[in-house]
mmCIF file of C-alpha atoms in Angstrom:
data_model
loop_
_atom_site.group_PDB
_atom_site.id
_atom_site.type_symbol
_atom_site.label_atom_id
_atom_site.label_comp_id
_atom_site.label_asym_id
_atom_site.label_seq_id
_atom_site.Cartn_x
_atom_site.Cartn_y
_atom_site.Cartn_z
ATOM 1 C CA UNK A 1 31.820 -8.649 22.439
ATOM 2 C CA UNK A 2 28.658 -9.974 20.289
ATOM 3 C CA UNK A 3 29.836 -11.827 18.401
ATOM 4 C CA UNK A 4 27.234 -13.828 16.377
ATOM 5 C CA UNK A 5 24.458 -13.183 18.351
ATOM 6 C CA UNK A 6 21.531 -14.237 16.811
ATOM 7 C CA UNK A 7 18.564 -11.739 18.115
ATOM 8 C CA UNK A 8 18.289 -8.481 20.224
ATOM 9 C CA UNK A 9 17.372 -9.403 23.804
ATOM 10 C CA UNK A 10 15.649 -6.054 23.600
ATOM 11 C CA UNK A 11 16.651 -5.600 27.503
ATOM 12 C CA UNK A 12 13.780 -8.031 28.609
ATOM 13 C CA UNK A 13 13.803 -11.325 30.484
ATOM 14 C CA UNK A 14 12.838 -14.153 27.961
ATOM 15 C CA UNK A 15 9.390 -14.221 28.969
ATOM 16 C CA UNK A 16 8.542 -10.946 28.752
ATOM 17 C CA UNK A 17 10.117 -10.458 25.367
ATOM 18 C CA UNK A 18 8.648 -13.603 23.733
ATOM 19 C CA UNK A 19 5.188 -12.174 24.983
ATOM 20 C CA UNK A 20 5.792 -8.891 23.395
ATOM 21 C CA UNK A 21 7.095 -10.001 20.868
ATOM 22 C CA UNK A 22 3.843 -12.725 20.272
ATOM 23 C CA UNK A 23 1.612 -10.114 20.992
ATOM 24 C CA UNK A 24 2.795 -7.467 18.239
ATOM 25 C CA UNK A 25 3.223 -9.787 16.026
ATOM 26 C CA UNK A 26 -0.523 -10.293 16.344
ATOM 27 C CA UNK A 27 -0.982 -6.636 15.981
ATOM 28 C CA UNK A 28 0.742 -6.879 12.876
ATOM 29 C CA UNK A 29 -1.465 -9.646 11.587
ATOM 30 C CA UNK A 30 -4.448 -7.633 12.391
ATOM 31 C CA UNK A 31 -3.799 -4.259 11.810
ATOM 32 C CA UNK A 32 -1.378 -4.607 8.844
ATOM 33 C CA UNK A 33 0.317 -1.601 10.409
ATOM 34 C CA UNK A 34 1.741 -0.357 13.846
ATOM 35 C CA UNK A 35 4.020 2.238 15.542
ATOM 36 C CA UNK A 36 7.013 0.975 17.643
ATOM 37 C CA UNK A 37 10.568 1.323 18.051
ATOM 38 C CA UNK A 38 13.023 0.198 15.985
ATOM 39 C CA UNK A 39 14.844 -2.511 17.472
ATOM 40 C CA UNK A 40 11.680 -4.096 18.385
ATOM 41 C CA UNK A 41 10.292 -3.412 14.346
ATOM 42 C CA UNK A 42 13.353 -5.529 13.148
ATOM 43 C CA UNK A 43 12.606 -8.257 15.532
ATOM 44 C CA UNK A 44 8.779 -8.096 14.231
ATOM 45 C CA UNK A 45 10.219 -8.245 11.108
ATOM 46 C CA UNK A 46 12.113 -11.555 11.356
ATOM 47 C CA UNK A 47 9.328 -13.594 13.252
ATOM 48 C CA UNK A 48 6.588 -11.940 10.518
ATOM 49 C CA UNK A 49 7.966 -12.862 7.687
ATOM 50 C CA UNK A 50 9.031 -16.228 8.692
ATOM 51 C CA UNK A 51 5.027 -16.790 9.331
ATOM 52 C CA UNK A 52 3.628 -15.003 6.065
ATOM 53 C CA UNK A 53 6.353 -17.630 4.077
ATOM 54 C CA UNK A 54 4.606 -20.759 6.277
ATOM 55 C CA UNK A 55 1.013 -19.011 5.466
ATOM 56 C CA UNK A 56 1.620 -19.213 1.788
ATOM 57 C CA UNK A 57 0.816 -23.198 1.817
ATOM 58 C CA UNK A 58 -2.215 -23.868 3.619
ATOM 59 C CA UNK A 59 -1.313 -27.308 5.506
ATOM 60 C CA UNK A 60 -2.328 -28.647 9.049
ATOM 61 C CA UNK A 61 1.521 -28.392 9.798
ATOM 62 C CA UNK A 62 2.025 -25.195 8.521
ATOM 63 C CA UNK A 63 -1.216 -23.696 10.670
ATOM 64 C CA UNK A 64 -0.039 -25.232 13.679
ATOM 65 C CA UNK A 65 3.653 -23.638 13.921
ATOM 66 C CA UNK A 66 1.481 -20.770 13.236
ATOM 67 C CA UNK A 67 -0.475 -21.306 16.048
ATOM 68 C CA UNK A 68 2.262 -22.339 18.338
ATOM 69 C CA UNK A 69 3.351 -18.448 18.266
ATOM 70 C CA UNK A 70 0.030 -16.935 17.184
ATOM 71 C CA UNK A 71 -2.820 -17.645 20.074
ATOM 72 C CA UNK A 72 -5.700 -16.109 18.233
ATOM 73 C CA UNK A 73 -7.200 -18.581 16.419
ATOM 74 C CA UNK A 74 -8.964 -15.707 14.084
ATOM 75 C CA UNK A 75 -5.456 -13.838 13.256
ATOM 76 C CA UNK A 76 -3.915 -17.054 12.199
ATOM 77 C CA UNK A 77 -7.566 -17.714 9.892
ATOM 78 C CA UNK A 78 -6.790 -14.291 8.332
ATOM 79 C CA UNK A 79 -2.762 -15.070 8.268
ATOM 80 C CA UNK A 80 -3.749 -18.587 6.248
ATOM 81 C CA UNK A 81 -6.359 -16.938 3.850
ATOM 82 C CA UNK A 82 -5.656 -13.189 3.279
ATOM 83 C CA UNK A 83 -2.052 -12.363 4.043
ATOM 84 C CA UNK A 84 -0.281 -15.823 2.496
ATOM 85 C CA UNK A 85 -2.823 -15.777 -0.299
ATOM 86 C CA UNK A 86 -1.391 -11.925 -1.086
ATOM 87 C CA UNK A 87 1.856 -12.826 -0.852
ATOM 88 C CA UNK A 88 2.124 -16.196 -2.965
ATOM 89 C CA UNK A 89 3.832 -14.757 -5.991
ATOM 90 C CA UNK A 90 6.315 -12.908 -3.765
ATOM 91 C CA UNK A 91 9.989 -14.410 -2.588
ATOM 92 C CA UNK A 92 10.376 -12.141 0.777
ATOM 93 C CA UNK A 93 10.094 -9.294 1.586
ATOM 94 C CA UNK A 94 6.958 -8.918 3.242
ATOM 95 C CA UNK A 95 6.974 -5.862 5.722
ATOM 96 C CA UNK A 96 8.222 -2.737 5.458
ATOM 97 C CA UNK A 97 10.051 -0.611 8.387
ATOM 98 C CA UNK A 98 9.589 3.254 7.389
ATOM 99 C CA UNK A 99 11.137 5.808 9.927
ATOM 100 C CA UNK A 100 9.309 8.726 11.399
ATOM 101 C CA UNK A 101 11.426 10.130 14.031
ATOM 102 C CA UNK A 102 12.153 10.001 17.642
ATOM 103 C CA UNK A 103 10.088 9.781 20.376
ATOM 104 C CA UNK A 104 9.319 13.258 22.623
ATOM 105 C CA UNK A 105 10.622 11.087 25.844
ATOM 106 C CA UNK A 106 13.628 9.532 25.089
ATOM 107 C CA UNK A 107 14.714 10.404 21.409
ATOM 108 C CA UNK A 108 14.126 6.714 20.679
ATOM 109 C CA UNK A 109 14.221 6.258 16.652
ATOM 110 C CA UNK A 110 10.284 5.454 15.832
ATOM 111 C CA UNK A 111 9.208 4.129 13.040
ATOM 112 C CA UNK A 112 5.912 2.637 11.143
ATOM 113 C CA UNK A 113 5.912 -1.361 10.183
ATOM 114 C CA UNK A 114 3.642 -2.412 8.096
ATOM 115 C CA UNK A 115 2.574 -5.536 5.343
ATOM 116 C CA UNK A 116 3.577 -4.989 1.771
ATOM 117 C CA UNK A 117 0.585 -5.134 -0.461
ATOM 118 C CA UNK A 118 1.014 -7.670 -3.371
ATOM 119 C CA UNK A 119 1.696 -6.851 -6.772
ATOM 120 C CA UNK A 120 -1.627 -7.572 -7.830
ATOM 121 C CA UNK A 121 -3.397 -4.969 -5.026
ATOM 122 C CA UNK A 122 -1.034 -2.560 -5.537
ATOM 123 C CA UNK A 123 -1.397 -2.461 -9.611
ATOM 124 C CA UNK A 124 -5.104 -2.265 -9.163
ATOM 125 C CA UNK A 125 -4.818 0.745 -6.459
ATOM 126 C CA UNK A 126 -1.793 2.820 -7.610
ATOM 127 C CA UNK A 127 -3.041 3.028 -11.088
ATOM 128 C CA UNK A 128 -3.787 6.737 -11.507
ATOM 129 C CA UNK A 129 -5.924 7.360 -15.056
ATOM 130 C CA UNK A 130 -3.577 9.447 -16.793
ATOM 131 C CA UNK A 131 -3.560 13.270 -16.441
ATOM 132 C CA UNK A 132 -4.902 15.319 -19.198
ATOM 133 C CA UNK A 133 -3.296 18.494 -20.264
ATOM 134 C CA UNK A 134 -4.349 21.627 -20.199
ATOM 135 C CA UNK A 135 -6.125 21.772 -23.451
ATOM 136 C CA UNK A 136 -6.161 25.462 -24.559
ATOM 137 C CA UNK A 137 -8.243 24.480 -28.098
ATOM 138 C CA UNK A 138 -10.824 25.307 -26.127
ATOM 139 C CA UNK A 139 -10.507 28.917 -26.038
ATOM 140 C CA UNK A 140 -8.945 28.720 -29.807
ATOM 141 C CA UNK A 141 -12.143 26.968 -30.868
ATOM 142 C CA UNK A 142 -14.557 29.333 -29.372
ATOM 143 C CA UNK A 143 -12.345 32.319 -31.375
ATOM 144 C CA UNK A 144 -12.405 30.398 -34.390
ATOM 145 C CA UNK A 145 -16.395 29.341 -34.027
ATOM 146 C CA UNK A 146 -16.641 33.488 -33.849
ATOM 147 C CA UNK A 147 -14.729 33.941 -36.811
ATOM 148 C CA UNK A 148 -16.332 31.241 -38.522
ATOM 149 C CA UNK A 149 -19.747 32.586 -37.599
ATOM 150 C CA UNK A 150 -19.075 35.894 -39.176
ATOM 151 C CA UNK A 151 -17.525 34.878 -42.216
ATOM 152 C CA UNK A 152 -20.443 32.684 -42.801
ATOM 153 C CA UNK A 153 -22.528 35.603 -41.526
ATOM 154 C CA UNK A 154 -20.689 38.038 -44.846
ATOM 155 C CA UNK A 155 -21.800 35.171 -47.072
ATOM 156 C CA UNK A 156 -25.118 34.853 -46.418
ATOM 157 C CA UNK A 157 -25.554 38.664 -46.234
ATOM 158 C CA UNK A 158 -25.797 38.804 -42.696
ATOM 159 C CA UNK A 159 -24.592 42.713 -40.871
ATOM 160 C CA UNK A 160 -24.447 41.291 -37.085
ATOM 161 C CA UNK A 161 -23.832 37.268 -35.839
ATOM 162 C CA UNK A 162 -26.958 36.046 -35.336
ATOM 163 C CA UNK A 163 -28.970 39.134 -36.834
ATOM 164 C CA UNK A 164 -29.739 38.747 -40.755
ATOM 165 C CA UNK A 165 -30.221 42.251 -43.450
ATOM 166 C CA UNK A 166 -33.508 42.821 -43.797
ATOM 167 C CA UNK A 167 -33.984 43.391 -47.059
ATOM 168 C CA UNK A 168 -37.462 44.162 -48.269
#
C-alpha cells in the first residue's frame, strides 16, 4: 500500500530524479513553458511553486534556498526579479498543467506546464478593444444622401443630380 507517501519516486534512483527534477525546474524558470509527462509536471509543480512563493521577498535567505536547488546563478536573478515580482499579489497558484495527449511511443498522458501570468500582464494583454458591429447606416446613408440630393435637386430646379436646367 501507499499510504501517505509524500512524492512520486517517478521510477528513478534519488539521484537521478533530484537531477531531473533540478534541471526542469530550471527549464521552467527559463522558458516559462515546457512539454513533459504528467507525473513528472505535478512534481515540477510542487518544487516551482514552493520557489516562486520564496522569490516573492527578495532576502539573502530566501536567494540562497533558491540557489541550493537552482545552480544557475542567472535563472535564480530572473526567479528573484521577474517571476516573484509577477506573482506578489497572487496567493498560489503559479503554474498551470494543460493536457495535450499521449505520446506516439507509449500512450504516456503529455501535457504543457507553464507560469501563470499575473493579473496585471494578463489585463494589459487579453484586453481585446471591443468589436464593432456591422453598421449597415452606411449603405442607408448613401440611399438617403441620393434621395436627399434629388429632392434638393427638384427644389432648386435641377432635371438630373448634379446637372442643373438650363434655362436661358
Amino acid at each position: 500500500m501507499k499510504h501517505r507517501v509524500g512524492f512520486n519516486r517517478l521510477s528513478r534512483k534519488a539521484s537521478h530524479r533530484k537531477a531531473m527534477l533540478r534541471n526542469m525546474v530550471t527549464s521552467l524558470f527559463n522558458y516559462e513553458k515546457i512539454t513533459t509527462t504528467k507525473a513528472k509536471a505535478l512534481e515540477i509543480r510542487r518544487i516551482a511553486e514552493k520557489m516562486i512563493t520564496r522569490a516573492k521577498v527578495d532576502s539573502v535567505h530566501n536567494r540562497r534556498m533558491a540557489a541550493r536547488y537552482i545552480w544557475d546563478k542567472g535563472i535564480v536573478n530572473k526567479l528573484f526579479t521577474e517571476i516573484g515580482p509577477k506573482n506578489a499579489n497572487r496567493d498560489g497558484g503559479y503554474c498551470r498543467i494543460l493536457k495535450i495527449g499521449s505520446r506516439n511511443g507509449d500512450a504516456a498522458e503529455m501535457v504543457v506546464i507553464s507560469l501563470v501570468e499575473s493579473d496585471n500582464e494578463a489585463e494589459g494583454k487579453t484586453e481585446k478593444p471591443a468589436k464593432k458591429k456591422k453598421e449597415k447606416a452606411p449603405k442607408a446613408e448613401s440611399k438617403k444622401t441620393e434621395t436627399e440630393k434629388v429632392t434638393a435637386a427638384a427644389d432648386s430646379g435641377v432635371t438630373e443630380v448634379g446637372k442643373a436646367d438650363k434655362t436661358e
